[in-house]
Amino acid sequence: MLSIDELDVELLKLLERDARQGVASLSTTLGISRNTVQSRIRRLEEGGLIAGYRPQVDLAKAGLVVQAFLALETEQGSLTTIAEAVTRIPQVIEVHTVTGREDLLVRVATATQPELLELIEGIVSFAGVIHSTTWLTLTAPLPHRTAPALAEMAKGTGWGRSTAQRGGGAG
């Protein structure tokens, strides 16, 4: 596990909002040197905390207006096979193994409800699927985010060795 402090969290918040920001912009916003920003980003990348930089795609604007979550209950011993099978389906955009009655939570996106029905029928026909439940997504009041959870974890850690600190001046 990579140890992070409040400066790392502030940097991650900015990158989460817009990963295209340059080092100079991040440096100015945070009030720290470009070298500090570069070394922090490098450490977060090398430590695996920053796993990549991806665009935030609006699936509805791309025509994939029907989004849903499928919860799949699987037979004992078939979880891995089913998980591998659903990851090969183009309309599947996330797969999680979960605890509880269901074993897999699968997020899908299609252009129409008939396409969704066809997709669900295909998935539930896999050998080893016992039961499925589907929830249609109506809105996403909170899309994926990480910064608040990281901020809570790093609370009270300060800004490490950095001399600048928001609201605190030099330290």
Short mmCIF file of C-alpha atoms in Angstrom, two decimals:
data_model
loop_
_atom_site.label_atom_id
_atom_site.label_comp_id
_atom_site.label_asym_id
_atom_site.label_seq_id
_atom_site.Cartn_x
_atom_site.Cartn_y
_atom_site.Cartn_z
CA MET A 1 0.00 0.00 0.00
CA LEU A 2 1.29 3.42 -0.96
CA SER A 3 1.23 6.01 1.81
CA ILE A 4 -0.37 9.30 0.77
CA ASP A 5 -0.75 12.67 2.45
CA GLU A 6 -3.09 15.62 2.00
CA LEU A 7 -0.97 17.12 -0.80
CA ASP A 8 -1.22 13.87 -2.76
CA VAL A 9 -5.00 13.99 -2.29
CA GLU A 10 -5.20 17.59 -3.52
CA LEU A 11 -3.14 16.64 -6.55
CA LEU A 12 -5.36 13.62 -7.22
CA LYS A 13 -8.51 15.76 -6.90
CA LEU A 14 -7.22 18.11 -9.58
CA LEU A 15 -6.23 15.23 -11.86
CA GLU A 16 -9.57 13.51 -11.30
CA ARG A 17 -11.35 16.69 -12.45
CA ASP A 18 -9.08 17.15 -15.49
CA ALA A 19 -6.24 14.72 -16.12
CA ARG A 20 -5.05 16.83 -19.06
CA GLN A 21 -3.76 19.60 -16.80
CA GLY A 22 -0.08 20.29 -17.20
CA VAL A 23 2.48 20.27 -14.42
CA ALA A 24 2.76 24.08 -14.56
CA SER A 25 -0.99 24.51 -14.05
CA LEU A 26 -1.04 22.01 -11.17
CA SER A 27 1.97 23.73 -9.63
CA THR A 28 0.29 27.14 -9.78
CA THR A 29 -3.03 25.87 -8.43
CA LEU A 30 -1.39 24.06 -5.51
CA GLY A 31 1.23 26.75 -4.85
CA ILE A 32 4.13 24.31 -5.01
CA SER A 33 7.09 23.84 -7.35
CA ARG A 34 6.81 22.00 -10.65
CA ASN A 35 9.51 19.58 -9.45
CA THR A 36 7.36 18.69 -6.44
CA VAL A 37 4.34 18.09 -8.67
CA GLN A 38 6.39 15.95 -11.07
CA SER A 39 7.96 13.87 -8.31
CA ARG A 40 4.59 13.37 -6.59
CA ILE A 41 2.93 12.26 -9.82
CA ARG A 42 5.85 9.93 -10.63
CA ARG A 43 5.66 8.37 -7.14
CA LEU A 44 1.87 7.90 -7.42
CA GLU A 45 2.26 6.33 -10.87
CA GLU A 46 5.15 4.06 -9.89
CA GLY A 47 3.30 3.02 -6.73
CA GLY A 48 0.28 2.06 -8.83
CA LEU A 49 -2.11 4.55 -7.22
CA ILE A 50 -2.46 6.37 -10.54
CA ALA A 51 -3.27 3.50 -12.86
CA GLY A 52 -3.72 5.60 -15.99
CA TYR A 53 -5.33 8.66 -17.51
CA ARG A 54 -8.65 8.09 -19.23
CA PRO A 55 -11.33 10.32 -20.70
CA GLN A 56 -14.66 10.46 -18.91
CA VAL A 57 -16.95 9.24 -21.67
CA ASP A 58 -20.63 10.20 -21.63
CA LEU A 59 -22.13 6.93 -22.84
CA ALA A 60 -25.57 8.44 -23.44
CA LYS A 61 -24.10 11.06 -25.78
CA ALA A 62 -22.39 8.22 -27.63
CA GLY A 63 -25.81 6.60 -28.16
CA LEU A 64 -25.63 4.06 -25.32
CA VAL A 65 -28.65 5.47 -23.51
CA VAL A 66 -29.79 2.27 -21.77
CA GLN A 67 -27.54 1.40 -18.86
CA ALA A 68 -28.17 -1.28 -16.28
CA PHE A 69 -26.64 -3.37 -13.54
CA LEU A 70 -27.06 -7.14 -13.60
CA ALA A 71 -26.54 -9.13 -10.42
CA LEU A 72 -25.72 -12.74 -11.20
CA GLU A 73 -25.95 -15.69 -8.84
CA THR A 74 -23.69 -18.49 -10.03
CA GLU A 75 -23.29 -22.18 -9.31
CA GLN A 76 -20.46 -23.18 -6.99
CA GLY A 77 -17.22 -23.33 -8.96
CA SER A 78 -18.45 -21.43 -12.03
CA LEU A 79 -17.74 -17.85 -10.92
CA THR A 80 -14.39 -17.47 -12.69
CA THR A 81 -15.66 -18.96 -15.96
CA ILE A 82 -18.74 -16.73 -16.00
CA ALA A 83 -16.74 -13.63 -15.04
CA GLU A 84 -14.32 -14.29 -17.90
CA ALA A 85 -17.20 -14.82 -20.32
CA VAL A 86 -19.00 -11.58 -19.46
CA THR A 87 -15.79 -9.55 -19.71
CA ARG A 88 -15.60 -10.54 -23.40
CA ILE A 89 -19.02 -8.98 -24.16
CA PRO A 90 -18.57 -5.51 -25.71
CA GLN A 91 -21.61 -3.99 -23.95
CA VAL A 92 -20.22 -4.93 -20.53
CA ILE A 93 -18.40 -1.94 -19.06
CA GLU A 94 -17.68 -3.15 -15.51
CA VAL A 95 -17.62 -6.46 -13.67
CA HIS A 96 -17.24 -6.89 -9.90
CA THR A 97 -17.27 -10.01 -7.76
CA VAL A 98 -19.41 -9.30 -4.70
CA THR A 99 -20.58 -10.85 -1.47
CA GLY A 100 -24.17 -11.80 -0.70
CA ARG A 101 -26.65 -13.93 -2.60
CA GLU A 102 -25.30 -12.75 -5.95
CA ASP A 103 -21.72 -13.36 -6.99
CA LEU A 104 -21.19 -10.88 -9.82
CA LEU A 105 -22.31 -7.31 -10.41
CA VAL A 106 -22.15 -6.45 -14.10
CA ARG A 107 -22.66 -2.95 -15.52
CA VAL A 108 -23.83 -2.83 -19.13
CA ALA A 109 -24.70 -0.19 -21.71
CA THR A 110 -26.82 -0.60 -24.85
CA ALA A 111 -28.51 1.70 -27.35
CA THR A 112 -32.03 0.30 -26.88
CA GLN A 113 -34.11 -1.74 -24.46
CA PRO A 114 -34.51 -4.60 -26.97
CA GLU A 115 -30.70 -4.76 -27.18
CA LEU A 116 -30.56 -4.87 -23.38
CA LEU A 117 -33.09 -7.71 -23.31
CA GLU A 118 -31.07 -9.66 -25.88
CA LEU A 119 -27.90 -9.06 -23.86
CA ILE A 120 -29.53 -10.22 -20.61
CA GLU A 121 -30.97 -13.32 -22.29
CA GLY A 122 -27.52 -14.17 -23.60
CA ILE A 123 -25.85 -13.73 -20.21
CA VAL A 124 -28.43 -15.71 -18.23
CA SER A 125 -28.10 -18.57 -20.71
CA PHE A 126 -24.46 -19.12 -19.69
CA ALA A 127 -23.93 -22.48 -18.00
CA GLY A 128 -23.65 -21.89 -14.28
CA VAL A 129 -25.89 -18.81 -14.00
CA ILE A 130 -28.59 -19.67 -11.46
CA HIS A 131 -30.43 -16.36 -11.12
CA SER A 132 -30.19 -12.78 -12.27
CA THR A 133 -31.60 -9.45 -11.18
CA THR A 134 -31.47 -6.37 -13.39
CA TRP A 135 -31.67 -2.74 -12.35
CA LEU A 136 -32.05 -0.03 -15.00
CA THR A 137 -30.02 3.10 -14.35
CA LEU A 138 -32.25 6.18 -14.41
CA THR A 139 -29.70 8.81 -13.39
CA ALA A 140 -26.24 8.89 -11.87
CA PRO A 141 -26.31 11.61 -9.18
CA LEU A 142 -22.79 10.57 -8.16
CA PRO A 143 -20.59 9.18 -10.92
CA HIS A 144 -17.36 7.41 -10.05
CA ARG A 145 -15.10 9.39 -7.73
CA THR A 146 -12.19 8.63 -5.43
CA ALA A 147 -10.98 11.92 -3.96
CA PRO A 148 -13.34 12.17 -0.93
CA ALA A 149 -12.47 8.66 0.30
CA LEU A 150 -8.75 9.36 -0.17
CA ALA A 151 -9.09 12.72 1.60
CA GLU A 152 -10.74 11.04 4.58
CA MET A 153 -7.94 8.48 4.76
CA ALA A 154 -5.20 11.13 4.54
CA LYS A 155 -6.86 13.56 6.97
CA GLY A 156 -4.34 15.08 9.35
CA THR A 157 -1.27 13.95 7.43
CA GLY A 158 -0.37 17.43 6.22
CA TRP A 159 1.50 18.13 3.03
CA GLY A 160 4.56 16.02 3.72
CA ARG A 161 7.88 17.77 3.15
CA SER A 162 6.38 20.41 0.87
CA THR A 163 6.93 23.96 2.05
CA ALA A 164 3.60 25.24 0.75
CA GLN A 165 0.37 24.39 2.46
CA ARG A 166 -3.07 25.65 1.50
CA GLY A 167 -4.29 28.04 4.17
CA GLY A 168 -1.19 27.47 6.27
CA GLY A 169 1.54 29.39 4.48
CA ALA A 170 5.13 28.24 4.61
CA GLY A 171 5.97 25.48 7.04
#
